[in-house]
Short mmCIF file of C-alpha atoms in Angstrom, two decimals:
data_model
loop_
_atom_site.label_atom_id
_atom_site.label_comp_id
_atom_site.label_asym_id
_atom_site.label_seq_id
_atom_site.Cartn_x
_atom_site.Cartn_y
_atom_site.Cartn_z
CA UNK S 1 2.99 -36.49 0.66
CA UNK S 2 1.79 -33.50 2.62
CA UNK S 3 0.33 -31.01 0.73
CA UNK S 4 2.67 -27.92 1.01
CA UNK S 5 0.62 -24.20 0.66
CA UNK S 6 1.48 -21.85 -1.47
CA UNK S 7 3.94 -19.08 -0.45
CA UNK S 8 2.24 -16.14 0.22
CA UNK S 9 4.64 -14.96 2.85
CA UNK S 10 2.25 -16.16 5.58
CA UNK S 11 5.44 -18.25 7.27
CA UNK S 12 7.74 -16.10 10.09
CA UNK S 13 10.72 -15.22 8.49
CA UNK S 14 13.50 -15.66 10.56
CA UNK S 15 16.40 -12.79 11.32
CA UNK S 16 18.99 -15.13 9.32
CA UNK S 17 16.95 -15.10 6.17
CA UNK S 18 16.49 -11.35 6.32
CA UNK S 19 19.92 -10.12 6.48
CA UNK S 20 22.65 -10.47 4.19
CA UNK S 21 26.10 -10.71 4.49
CA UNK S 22 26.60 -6.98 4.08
CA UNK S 23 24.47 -6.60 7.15
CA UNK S 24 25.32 -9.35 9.08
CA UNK S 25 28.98 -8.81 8.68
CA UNK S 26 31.91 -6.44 8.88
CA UNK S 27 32.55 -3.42 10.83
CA UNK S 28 30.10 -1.10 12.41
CA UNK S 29 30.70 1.98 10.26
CA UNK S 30 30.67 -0.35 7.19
CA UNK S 31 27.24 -1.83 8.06
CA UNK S 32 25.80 1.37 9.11
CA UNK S 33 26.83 2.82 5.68
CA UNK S 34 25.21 -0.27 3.48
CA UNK S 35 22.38 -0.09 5.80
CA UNK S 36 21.72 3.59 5.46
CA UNK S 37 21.92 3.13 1.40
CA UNK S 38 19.96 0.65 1.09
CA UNK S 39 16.99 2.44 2.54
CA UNK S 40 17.85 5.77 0.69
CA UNK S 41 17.93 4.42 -2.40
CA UNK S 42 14.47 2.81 -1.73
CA UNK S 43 12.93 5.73 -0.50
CA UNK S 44 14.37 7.84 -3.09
CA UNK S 45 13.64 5.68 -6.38
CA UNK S 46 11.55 2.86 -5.10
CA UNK S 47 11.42 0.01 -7.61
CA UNK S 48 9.56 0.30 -10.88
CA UNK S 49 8.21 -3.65 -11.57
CA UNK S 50 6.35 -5.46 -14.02
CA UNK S 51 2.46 -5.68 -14.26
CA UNK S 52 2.72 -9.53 -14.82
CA UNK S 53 -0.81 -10.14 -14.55
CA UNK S 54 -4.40 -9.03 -15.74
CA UNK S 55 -7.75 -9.03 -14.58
CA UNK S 56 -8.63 -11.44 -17.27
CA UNK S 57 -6.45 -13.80 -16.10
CA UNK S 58 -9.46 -14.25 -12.95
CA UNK S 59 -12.04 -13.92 -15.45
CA UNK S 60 -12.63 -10.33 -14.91
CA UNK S 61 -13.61 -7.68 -18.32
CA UNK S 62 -11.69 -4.54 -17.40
CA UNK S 63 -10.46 -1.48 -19.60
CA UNK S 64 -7.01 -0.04 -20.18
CA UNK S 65 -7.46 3.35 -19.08
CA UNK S 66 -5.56 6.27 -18.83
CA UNK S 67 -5.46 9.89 -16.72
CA UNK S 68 -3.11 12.77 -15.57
CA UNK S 69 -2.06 13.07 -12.19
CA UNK S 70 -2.44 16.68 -10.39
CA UNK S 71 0.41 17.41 -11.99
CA UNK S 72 0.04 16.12 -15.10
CA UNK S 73 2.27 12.93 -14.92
CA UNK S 74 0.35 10.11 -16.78
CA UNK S 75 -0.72 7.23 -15.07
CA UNK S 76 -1.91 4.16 -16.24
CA UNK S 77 -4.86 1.95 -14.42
CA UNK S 78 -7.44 -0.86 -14.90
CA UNK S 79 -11.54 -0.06 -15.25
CA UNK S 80 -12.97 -3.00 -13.85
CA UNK S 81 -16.80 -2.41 -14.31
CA UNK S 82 -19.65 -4.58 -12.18
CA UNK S 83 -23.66 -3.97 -12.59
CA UNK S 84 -23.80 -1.00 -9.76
CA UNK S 85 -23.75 2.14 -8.53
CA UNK S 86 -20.57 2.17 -6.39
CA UNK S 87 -17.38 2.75 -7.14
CA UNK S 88 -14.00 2.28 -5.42
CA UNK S 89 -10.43 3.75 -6.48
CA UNK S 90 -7.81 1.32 -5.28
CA UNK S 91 -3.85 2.00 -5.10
CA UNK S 92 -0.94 -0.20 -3.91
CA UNK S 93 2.35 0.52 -1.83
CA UNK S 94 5.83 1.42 -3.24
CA UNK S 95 7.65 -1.12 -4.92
CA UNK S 96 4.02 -2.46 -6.21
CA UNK S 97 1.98 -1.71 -8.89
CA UNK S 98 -1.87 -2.62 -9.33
CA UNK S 99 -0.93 -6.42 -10.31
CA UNK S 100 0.77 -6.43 -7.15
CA UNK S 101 4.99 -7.36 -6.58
CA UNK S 102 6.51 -10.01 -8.62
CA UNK S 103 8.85 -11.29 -5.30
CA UNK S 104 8.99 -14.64 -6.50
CA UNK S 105 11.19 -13.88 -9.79
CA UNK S 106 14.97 -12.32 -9.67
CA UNK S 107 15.95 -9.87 -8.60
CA UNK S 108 12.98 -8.72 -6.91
CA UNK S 109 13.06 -11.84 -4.75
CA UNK S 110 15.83 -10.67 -2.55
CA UNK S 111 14.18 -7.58 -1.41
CA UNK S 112 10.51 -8.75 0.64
CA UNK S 113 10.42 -12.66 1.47
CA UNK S 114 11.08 -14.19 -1.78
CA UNK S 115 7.12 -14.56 -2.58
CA UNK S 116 4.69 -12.97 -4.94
CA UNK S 117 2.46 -10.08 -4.18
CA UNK S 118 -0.87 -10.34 -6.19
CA UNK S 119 -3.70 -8.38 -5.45
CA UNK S 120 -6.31 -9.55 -8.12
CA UNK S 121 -7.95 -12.04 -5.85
CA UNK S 122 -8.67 -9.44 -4.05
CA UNK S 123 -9.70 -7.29 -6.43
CA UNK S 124 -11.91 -10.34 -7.56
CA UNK S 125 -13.56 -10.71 -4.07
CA UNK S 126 -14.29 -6.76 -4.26
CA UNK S 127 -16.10 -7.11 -8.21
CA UNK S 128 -18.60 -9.90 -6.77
CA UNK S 129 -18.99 -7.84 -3.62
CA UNK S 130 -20.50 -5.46 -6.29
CA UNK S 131 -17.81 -2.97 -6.65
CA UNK S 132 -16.76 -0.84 -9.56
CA UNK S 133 -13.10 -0.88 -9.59
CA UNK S 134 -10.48 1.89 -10.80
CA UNK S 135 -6.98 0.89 -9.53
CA UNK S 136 -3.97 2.55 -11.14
CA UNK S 137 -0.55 2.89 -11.06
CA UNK S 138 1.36 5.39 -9.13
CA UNK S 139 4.00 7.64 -10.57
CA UNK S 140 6.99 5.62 -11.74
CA UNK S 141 5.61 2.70 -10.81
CA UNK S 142 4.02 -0.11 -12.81
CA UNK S 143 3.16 1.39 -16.30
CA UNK S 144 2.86 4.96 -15.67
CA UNK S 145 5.01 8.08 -16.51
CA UNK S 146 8.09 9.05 -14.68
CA UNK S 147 7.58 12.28 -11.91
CA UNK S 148 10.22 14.48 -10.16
CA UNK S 149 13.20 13.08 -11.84
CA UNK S 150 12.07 9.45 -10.79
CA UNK S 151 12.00 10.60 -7.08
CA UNK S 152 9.58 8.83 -4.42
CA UNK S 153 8.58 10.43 -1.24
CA UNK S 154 6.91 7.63 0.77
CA UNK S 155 3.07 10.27 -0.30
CA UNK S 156 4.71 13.19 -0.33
CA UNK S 157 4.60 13.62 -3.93
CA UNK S 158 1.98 10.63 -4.84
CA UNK S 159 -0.66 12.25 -3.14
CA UNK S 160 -1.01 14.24 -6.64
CA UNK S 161 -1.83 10.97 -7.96
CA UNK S 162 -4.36 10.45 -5.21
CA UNK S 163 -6.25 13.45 -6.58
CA UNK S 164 -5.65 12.77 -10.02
CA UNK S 165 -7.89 9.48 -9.64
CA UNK S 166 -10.65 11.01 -8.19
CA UNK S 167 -10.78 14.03 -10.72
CA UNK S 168 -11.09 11.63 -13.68
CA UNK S 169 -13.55 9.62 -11.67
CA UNK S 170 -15.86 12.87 -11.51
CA UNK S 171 -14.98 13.59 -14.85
CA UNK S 172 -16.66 10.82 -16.52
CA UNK S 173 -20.31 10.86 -16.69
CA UNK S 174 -20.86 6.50 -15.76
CA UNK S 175 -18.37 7.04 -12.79
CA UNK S 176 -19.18 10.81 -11.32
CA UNK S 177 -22.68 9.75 -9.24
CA UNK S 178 -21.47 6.40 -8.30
CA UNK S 179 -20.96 6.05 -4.42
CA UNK S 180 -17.39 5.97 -4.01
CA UNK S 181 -14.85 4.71 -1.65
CA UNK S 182 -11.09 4.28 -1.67
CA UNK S 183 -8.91 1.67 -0.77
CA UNK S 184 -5.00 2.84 -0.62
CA UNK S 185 -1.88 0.37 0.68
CA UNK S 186 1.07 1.20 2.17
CA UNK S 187 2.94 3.98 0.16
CA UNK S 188 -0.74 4.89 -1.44
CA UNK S 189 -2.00 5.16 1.58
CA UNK S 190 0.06 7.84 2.92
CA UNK S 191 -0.45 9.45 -0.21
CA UNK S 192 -4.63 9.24 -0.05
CA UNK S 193 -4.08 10.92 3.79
CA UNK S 194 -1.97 13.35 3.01
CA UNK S 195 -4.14 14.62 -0.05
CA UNK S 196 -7.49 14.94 1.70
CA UNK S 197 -5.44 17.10 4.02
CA UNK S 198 -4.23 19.23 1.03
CA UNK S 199 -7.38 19.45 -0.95
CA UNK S 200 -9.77 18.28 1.12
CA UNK S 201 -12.42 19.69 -1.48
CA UNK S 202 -11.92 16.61 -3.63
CA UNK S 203 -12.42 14.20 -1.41
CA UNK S 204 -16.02 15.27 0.02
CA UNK S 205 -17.99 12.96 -1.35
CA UNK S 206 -16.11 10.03 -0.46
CA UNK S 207 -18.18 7.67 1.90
CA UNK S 208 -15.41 4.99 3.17
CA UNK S 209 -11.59 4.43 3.34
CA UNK S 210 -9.61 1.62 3.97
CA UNK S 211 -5.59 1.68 4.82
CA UNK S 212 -3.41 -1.10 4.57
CA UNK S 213 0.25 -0.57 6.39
CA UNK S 214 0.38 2.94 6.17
CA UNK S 215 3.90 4.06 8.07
CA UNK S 216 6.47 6.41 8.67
CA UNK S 217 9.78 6.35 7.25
CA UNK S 218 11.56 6.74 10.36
CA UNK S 219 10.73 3.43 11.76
CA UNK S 220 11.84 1.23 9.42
CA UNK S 221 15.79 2.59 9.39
CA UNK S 222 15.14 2.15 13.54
CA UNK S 223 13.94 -1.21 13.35
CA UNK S 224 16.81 -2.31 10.58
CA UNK S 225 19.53 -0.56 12.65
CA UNK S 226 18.70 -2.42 15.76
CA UNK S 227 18.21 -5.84 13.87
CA UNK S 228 22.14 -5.60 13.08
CA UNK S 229 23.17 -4.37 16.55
CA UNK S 230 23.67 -0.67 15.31
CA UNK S 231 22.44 3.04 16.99
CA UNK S 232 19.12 3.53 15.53
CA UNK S 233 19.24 7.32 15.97
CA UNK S 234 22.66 7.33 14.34
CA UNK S 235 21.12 5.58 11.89
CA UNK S 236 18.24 8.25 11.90
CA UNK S 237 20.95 10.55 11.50
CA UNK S 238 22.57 9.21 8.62
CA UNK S 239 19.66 8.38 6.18
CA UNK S 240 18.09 11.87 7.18
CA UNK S 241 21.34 13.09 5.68
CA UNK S 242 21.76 10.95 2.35
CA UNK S 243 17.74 11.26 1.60
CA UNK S 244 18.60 15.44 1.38
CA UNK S 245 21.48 14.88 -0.63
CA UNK S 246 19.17 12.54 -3.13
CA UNK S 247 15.76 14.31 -2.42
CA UNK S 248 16.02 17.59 -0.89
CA UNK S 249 13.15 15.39 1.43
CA UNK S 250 13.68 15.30 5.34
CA UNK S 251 13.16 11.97 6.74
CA UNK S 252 10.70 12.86 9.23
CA UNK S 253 9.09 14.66 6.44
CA UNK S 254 7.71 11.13 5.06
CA UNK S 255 4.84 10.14 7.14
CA UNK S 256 1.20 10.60 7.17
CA UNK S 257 0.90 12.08 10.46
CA UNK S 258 0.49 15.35 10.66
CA UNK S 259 -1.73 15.09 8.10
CA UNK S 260 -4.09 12.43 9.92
CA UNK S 261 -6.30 14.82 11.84
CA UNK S 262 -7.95 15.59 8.14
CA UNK S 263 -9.09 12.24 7.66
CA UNK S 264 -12.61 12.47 7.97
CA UNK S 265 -14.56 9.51 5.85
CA UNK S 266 -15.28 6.06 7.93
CA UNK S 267 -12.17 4.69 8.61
CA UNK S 268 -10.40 0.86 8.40
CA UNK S 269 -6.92 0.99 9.38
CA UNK S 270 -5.61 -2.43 8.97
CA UNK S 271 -1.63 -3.17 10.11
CA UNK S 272 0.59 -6.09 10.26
CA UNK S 273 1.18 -6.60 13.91
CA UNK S 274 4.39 -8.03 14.21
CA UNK S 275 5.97 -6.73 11.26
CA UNK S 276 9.54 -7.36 10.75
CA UNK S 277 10.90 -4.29 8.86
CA UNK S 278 9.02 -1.39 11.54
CA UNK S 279 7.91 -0.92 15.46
CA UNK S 280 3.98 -1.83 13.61
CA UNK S 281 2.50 -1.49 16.86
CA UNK S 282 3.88 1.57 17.49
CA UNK S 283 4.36 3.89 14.26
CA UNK S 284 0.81 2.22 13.69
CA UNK S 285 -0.97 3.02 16.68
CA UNK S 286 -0.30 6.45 16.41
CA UNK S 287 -1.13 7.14 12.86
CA UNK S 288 -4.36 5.61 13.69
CA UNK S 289 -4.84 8.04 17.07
CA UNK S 290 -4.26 10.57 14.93
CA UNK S 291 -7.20 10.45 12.40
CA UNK S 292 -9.70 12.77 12.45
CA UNK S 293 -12.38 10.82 11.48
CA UNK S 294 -15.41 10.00 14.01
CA UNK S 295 -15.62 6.51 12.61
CA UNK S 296 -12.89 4.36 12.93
CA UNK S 297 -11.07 0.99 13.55
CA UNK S 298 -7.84 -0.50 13.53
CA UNK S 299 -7.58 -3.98 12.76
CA UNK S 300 -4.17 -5.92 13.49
CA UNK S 301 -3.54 -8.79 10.97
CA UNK S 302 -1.48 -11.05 13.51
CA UNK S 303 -0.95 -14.28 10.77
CA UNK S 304 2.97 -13.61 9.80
CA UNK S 305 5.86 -11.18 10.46
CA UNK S 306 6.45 -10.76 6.83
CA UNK S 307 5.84 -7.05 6.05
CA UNK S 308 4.90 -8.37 2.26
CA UNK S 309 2.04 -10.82 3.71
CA UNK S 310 -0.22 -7.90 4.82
CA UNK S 311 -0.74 -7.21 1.03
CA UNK S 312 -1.87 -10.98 0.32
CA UNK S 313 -3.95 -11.11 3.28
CA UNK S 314 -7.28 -9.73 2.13
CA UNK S 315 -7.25 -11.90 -1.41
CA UNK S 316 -7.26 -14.91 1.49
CA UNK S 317 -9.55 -13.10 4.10
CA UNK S 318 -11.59 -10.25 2.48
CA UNK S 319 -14.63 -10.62 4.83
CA UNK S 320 -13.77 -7.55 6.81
CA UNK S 321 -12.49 -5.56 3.80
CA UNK S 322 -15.69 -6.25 1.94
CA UNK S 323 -17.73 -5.78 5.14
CA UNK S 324 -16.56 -2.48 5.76
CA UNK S 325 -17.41 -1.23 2.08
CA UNK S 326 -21.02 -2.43 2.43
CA UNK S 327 -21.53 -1.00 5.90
CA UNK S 328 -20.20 2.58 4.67
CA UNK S 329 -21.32 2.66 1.26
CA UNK S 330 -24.89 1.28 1.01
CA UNK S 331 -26.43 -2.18 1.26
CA UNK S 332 -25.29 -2.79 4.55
CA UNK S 333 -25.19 -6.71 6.21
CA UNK S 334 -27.53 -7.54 3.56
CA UNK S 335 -24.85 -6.76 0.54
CA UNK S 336 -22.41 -8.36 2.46
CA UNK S 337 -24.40 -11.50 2.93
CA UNK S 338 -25.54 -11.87 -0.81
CA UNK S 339 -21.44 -11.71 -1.38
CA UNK S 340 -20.52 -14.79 1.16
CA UNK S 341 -23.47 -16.37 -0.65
CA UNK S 342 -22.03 -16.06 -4.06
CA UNK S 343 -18.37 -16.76 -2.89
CA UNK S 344 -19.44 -19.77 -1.00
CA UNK S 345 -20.90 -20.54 -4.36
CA UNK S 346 -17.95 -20.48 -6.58
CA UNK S 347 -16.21 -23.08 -4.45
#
């Protein structure tokens, strides 16, 4: 019997086992209308899920912890402490939480591949690398409060929680000297960029960022309108129209790039090539031309088209994640070495 791998949505998916019948089918205007709502209502609300899992379930200690957002809305994290001095605040993209995206249970397996999202692997790699962890929840995701009426804004509005991370971070007296670094996904991600462009005060002392498939909400109502044969800028059009009527948010409002050019810590921008929901190359490339800091890359995850893979692919390959963190933040090739040593150990 051949052993068959796990489903981490690191298989293509295929055109006919991304649209349904109320996209494959039926009249222009009638797709272009369940098209256009289906992206407005997840840009508007998102999807609040379940925290199914715990660090403990890897063996990790970590602490239920708790802090306000700019704003005040509460959000709920995880302390995961290791024996050092550095520290890095971790958030997750829309949809998510900081367990990850249960897309292997109903009904959240019809929306991203059918597979589950879990990011403590990866949050295990980054403990043994010798990494403090704080990852939290963002507003009306996961555990913590509702904000705005339940409203998401693709960052627009998250960035608060951005800030509200690093305040309590500074706040306590174990956390406040630590070398820190942050590590923000998708949604989060546009958030972190867009708040060390509005209070760029806060994030000073921040020595290294990573961002995983940060985007631009345009692109993914282009790429969906073309996948069913429809006018993309009609399409543009439309969802511009039903995300003010739900919002008061433009659509070209939510994206991270004219807020780029205040990026200024070391920089890892990491993208799914060939994603299947968004022009990656394209929306990608120029997020990443656009940041300001001196120090950057951008590295293209080519294994899968599956939008949902990119946020599995460091718990399977975190040598670059981790290797960026020690380069920026102290200890250099030597911290990263004593970490292979120790993984390589556990196996």
């Amino acid at each position: 019997m051949p052993v068959v791998e796990k489903n981490l949505g690191q298989l293509d998916a295929k055109l006919s086992d991304r649209l349904g019948d109320e996209q494959a089918a039926g009249s222009t205007t009638h797709k272009l209308a369940s098209l256009v709502e289906q992206y407005a209502e997840l840009f508007a609300h998102g999807a609040r899920t379940p925290v199914l899992k715990r660090p403990s379930d890897l063996g990790l200690a970590y602490d239920d912890v708790f802090f306000p957002s700019a704003d005040g809305v509460p959000l709920e994290a995880w302390l995961i402490p290791a024996d050092s001095d550095k520290l890095l605040i971790v958030n997750h993209p829309m949809t998510c939480n900081r367990y990850g995206f249960p897309g292997h249970l109903p009904p959240w397996n019809t929306m991203f591949g059918g597979f589950e999202v879990n990011f403590l692997p990866e949050l295990r790699h980054l403990h043994d690398a010798g990494y403090n962890i704080l990852t939290y929840d963002l507003r009306n995701c996961g555990l913590s409060g509702d904000g705005n009426k339940n409203i998401s804004a693709l960052g627009l509005l998250e960035c608060r929680d951005v800030v509200g991370s690093i305040r309590y971070a500074m706040r306590r007296h174990d956390l406040a000297a630590m070398t820190t670094g942050l590590y923000s996904r998708c949604m989060g991600g546009n958030a972190t960029i867009i708040a060390m462009a509005k209070w760029p005060e806060e994030f000073g002392h921040v020595r290294a960022l990573v961002l995983l498939n940060v985007v631009s909400g345009r692109t993914f109502i282009e790429k969906g309108a073309e996948m069913v044969h429809l006018d993309p800028e009609k399409a543009v059009t439309r969802l511009d129209e039903r995300l003010r009527q739900l919002t008061g948010f433009r659509l070209d409002e939510e994206t991270p790039l004219p807020y780029a050019a205040h990026v200024q810590a070391p920089t890892l921008m990491a993208q799914l090539r060939r994603d299947f929901l968004i022009h990656a190359e394209r929306d990608g490339q120029a997020i990443f031309d656009a940041l300001g800091a001196e120090t950057k890359e951008l590295l293209w995850i080519e294994e899968s088209n599956q939008r949902f893979y990119a946020y599995n692919h460091f718990g399977l390959h975190p040598e670059r994640l981790i290797d960026w963190f020690a380069q920026h933040m102290g200890g250099g090739v030597p911290a990263y070495r004593s970490w292979a040593a120790a993984s390589a150990a556990r196996q």
